[in-house]
Short mmCIF file of C-alpha atoms and ligand atoms in Angstrom, two decimals:
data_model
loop_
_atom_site.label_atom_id
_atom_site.label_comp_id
_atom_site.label_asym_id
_atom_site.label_seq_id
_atom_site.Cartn_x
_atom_site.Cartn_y
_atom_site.Cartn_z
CA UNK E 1 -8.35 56.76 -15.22
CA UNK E 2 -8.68 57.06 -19.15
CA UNK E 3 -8.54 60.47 -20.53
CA UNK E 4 -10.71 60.80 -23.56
CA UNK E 5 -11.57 63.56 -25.98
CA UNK E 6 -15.05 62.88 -27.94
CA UNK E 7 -15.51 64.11 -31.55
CA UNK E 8 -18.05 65.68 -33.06
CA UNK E 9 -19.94 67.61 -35.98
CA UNK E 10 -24.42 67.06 -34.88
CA UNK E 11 -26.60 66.86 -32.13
CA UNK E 12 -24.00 64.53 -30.11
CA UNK E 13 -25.97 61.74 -28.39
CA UNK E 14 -23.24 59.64 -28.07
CA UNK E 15 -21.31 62.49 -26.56
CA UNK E 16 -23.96 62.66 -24.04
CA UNK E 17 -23.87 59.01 -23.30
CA UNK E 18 -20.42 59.49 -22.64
CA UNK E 19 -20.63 62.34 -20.27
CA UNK E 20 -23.10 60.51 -18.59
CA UNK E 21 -20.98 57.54 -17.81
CA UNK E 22 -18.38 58.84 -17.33
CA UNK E 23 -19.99 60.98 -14.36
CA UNK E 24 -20.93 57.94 -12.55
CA UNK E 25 -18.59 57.11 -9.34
CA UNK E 26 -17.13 54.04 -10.29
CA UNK E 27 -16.34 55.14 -14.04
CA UNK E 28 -12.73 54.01 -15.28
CA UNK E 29 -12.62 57.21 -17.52
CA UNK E 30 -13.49 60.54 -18.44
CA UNK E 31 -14.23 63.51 -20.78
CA UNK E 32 -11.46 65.88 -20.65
CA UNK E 33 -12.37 68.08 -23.58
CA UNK E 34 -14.83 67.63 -26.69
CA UNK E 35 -13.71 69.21 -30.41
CA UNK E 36 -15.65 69.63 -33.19
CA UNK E 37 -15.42 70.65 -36.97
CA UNK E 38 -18.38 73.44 -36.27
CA UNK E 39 -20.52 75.19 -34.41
CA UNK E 40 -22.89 72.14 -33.90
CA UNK E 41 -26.06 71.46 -31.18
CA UNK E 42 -24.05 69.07 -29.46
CA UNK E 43 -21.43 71.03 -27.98
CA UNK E 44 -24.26 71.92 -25.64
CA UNK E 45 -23.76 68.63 -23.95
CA UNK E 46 -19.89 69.40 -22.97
CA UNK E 47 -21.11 73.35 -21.42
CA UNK E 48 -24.05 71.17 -19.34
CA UNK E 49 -21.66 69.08 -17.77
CA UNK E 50 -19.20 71.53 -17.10
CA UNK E 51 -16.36 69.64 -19.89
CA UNK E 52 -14.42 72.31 -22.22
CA UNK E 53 -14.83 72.21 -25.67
CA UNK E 54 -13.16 73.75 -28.62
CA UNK E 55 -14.52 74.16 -32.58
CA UNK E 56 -11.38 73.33 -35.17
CA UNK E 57 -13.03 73.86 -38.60
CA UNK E 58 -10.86 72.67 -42.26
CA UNK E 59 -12.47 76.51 -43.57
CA UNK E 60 -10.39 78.38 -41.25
CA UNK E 61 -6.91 76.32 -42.70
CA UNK E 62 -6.79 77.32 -46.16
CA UNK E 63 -7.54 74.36 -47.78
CA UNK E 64 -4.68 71.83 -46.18
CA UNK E 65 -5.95 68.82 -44.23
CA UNK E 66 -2.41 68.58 -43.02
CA UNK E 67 -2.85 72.03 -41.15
CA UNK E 68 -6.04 71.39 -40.29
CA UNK E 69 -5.19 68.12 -38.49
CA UNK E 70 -2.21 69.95 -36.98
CA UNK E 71 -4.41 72.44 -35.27
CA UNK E 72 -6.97 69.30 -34.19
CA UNK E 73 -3.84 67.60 -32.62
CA UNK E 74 -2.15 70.61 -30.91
CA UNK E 75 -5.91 71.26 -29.43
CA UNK E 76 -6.36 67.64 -28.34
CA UNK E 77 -2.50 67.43 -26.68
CA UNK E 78 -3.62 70.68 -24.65
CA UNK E 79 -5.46 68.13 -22.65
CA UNK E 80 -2.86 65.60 -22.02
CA UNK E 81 -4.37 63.10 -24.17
CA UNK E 82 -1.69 61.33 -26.17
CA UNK E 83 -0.71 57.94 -28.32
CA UNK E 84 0.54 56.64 -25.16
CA UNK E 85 -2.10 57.49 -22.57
CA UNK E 86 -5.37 59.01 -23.75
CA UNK E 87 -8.40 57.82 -26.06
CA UNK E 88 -9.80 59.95 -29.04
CA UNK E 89 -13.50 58.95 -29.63
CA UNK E 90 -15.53 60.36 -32.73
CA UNK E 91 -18.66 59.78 -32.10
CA UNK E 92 -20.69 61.26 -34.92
CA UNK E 93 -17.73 63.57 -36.45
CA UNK E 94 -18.62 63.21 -40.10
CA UNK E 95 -15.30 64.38 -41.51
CA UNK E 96 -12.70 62.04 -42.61
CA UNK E 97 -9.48 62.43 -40.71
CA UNK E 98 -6.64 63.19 -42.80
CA UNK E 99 -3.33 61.00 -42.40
CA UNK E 100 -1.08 63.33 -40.28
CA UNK E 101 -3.79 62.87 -37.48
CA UNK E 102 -4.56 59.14 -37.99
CA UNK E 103 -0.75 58.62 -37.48
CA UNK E 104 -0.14 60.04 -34.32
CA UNK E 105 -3.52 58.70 -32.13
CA UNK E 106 -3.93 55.40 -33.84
CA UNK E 107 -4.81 52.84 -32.29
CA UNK E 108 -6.11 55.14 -29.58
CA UNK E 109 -8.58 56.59 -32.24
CA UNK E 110 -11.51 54.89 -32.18
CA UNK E 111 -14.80 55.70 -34.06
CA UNK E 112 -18.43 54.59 -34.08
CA UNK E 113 -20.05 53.54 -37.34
CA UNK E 114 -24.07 52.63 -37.65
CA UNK E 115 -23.81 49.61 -39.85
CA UNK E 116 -22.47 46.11 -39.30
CA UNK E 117 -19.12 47.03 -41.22
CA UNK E 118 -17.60 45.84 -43.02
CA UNK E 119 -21.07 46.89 -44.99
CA UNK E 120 -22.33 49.67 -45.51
CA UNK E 121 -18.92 52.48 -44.70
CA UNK E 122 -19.29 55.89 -45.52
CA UNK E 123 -21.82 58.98 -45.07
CA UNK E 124 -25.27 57.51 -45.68
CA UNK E 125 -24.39 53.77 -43.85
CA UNK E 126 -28.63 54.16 -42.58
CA UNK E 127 -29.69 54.98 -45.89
CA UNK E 128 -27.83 52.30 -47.91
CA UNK E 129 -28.49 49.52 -45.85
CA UNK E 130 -32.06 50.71 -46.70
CA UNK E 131 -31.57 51.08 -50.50
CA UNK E 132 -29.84 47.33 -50.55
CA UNK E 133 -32.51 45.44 -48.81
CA UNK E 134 -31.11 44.83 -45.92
CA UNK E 135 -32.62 43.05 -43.41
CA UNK E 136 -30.49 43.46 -40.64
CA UNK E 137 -27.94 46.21 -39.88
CA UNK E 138 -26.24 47.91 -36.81
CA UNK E 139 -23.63 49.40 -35.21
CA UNK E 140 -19.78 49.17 -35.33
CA UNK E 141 -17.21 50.58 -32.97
CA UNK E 142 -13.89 50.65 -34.64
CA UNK E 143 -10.30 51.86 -34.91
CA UNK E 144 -9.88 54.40 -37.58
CA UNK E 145 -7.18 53.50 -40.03
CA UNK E 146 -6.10 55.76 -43.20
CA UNK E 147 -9.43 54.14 -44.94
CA UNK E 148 -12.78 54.94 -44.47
CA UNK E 149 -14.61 52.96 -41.55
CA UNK E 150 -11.87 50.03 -42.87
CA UNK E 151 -9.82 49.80 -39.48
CA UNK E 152 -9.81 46.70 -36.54
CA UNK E 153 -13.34 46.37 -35.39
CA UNK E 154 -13.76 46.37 -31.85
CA UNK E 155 -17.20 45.21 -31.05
CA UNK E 156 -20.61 45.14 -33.19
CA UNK E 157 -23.84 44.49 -32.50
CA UNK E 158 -27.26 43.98 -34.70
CA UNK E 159 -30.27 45.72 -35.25
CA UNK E 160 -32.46 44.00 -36.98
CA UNK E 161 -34.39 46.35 -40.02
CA UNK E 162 -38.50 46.27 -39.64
CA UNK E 163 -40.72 46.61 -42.63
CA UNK E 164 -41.64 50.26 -43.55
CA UNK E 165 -38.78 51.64 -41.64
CA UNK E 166 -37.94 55.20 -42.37
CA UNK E 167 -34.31 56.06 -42.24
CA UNK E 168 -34.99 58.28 -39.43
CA UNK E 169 -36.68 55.61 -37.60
CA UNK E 170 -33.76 52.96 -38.38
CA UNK E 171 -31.33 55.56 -37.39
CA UNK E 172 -33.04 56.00 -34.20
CA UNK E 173 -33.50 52.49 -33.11
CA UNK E 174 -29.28 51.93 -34.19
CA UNK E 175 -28.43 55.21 -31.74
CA UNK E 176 -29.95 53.81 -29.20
CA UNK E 177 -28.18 50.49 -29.48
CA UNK E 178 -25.10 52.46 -30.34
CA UNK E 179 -24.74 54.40 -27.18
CA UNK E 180 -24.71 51.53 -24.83
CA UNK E 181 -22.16 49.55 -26.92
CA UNK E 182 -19.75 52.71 -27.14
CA UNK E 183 -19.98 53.23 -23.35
CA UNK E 184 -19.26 49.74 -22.74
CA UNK E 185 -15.95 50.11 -25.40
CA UNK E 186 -14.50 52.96 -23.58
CA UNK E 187 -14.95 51.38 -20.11
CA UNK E 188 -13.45 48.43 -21.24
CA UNK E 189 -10.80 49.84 -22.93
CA UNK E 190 -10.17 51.83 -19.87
CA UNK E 191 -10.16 49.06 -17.56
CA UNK E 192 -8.29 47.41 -20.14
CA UNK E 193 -10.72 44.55 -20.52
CA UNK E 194 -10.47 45.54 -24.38
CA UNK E 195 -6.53 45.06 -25.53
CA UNK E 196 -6.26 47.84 -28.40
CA UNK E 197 -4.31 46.84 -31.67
CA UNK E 198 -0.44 48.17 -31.55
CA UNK E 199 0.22 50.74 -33.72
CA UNK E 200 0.84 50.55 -37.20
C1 LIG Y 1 -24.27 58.21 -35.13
O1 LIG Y 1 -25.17 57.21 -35.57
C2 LIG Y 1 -22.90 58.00 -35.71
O2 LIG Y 1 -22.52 56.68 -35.80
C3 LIG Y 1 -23.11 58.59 -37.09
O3 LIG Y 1 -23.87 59.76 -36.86
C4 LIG Y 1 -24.66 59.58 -35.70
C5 LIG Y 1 -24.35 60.69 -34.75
O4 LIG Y 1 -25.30 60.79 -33.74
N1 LIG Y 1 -21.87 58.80 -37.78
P1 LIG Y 1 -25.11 61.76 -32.50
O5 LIG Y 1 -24.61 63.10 -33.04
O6 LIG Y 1 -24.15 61.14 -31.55
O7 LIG Y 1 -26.49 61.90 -31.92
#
């Protein structure tokens, strides 16, 4: 059984995917604890299916990622979930990780990104694939390196962009796409079906 702890900052659909799954019987892993960087709507999602959760926010470290990825780490280790044995998923956490963190879960530190990287990284990834022309875009589920949305990809797949989309509406159609091909990630990663890279 994989041990994960999901990442957050919004209205967590992925999270809920994930809870979701990982409820069924015959699920290889499951949700030991969810964190986020504030008080968001999805933390909802952990209370309704009984999962603890815990809010680590940079404000309340005086300025120092290093602290602030200290206190993400210690919270995250409370659950057993390790380099060696857990997963760390951030699924819609819209805060870069600073280094000290990155270095002791990667590879187990996996993220999901909704463009076909590497195009489109960053913040707005809906909204510039928009602004460029794109025609098709999608989703990415990665392993987060010290760059941003630069590490190993894991698996992508395609959505294909529709004349007059809005990016609300592109954004929609990606999450729902998204959700299925992060649940299928963790399983496999869990049943080990999906070798991670070693670490750095
Ligand atoms: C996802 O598309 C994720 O890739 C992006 O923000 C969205 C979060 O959605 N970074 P949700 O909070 O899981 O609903």
């Amino acid at each position: 059984m994989l041990d994960t702890v999901v990442l957050i900052s919004g209205g967590g659909s992925n999270l809920k995917a994930l809870l979701t799954a990982a409820e069924q019987p015959d699920s290889p892993f499951r949700v030991v604890a969810v964190a986020a960087d504030n008080f968001c709507d999805g933390l909802c999602h952990a209370a309704d299916h009984g999962v603890p959760s815990f809010v680590v926010s940079p404000k309340d470290h005086s300025g120092s990622r290093a602290a602030w990825g200290e206190a993400l780490a210690a919270g995250i280790r409370e659950y057993g979930v390790n380099a060696s044995n857990g997963l760390v998923v951030s699924a819609g956490f819209m805060r870069i990780l600073p280094p000290n963190f990155i270095a002791e879960f990667s590879p187990r530190l996996i993220n999901t990104h909704p463009a076909l990287l590497p195009n489109f990284p960053g913040a707005h990834a809906v909204r510039d694939a928009l602004a460029a022309g794109a025609t098709e875009t999608g989703v990415t589920v990665h392993v987060i390196d010290e760059g941003v949305d630069t590490g190993p990809i894991i698996a992508q797949h395609a959505v294909p962009v529709l004349e007059g989309d809005s990016e609300e509406e592109l954004h929609e159609r990606i999450k729902t796409v998204e959700r299925q091909l992060l649940v299928n990630v963790v399983k496999d990663i869990a049943t080990g079906k999906q070798p991670l890279p070693p670490q750095p």
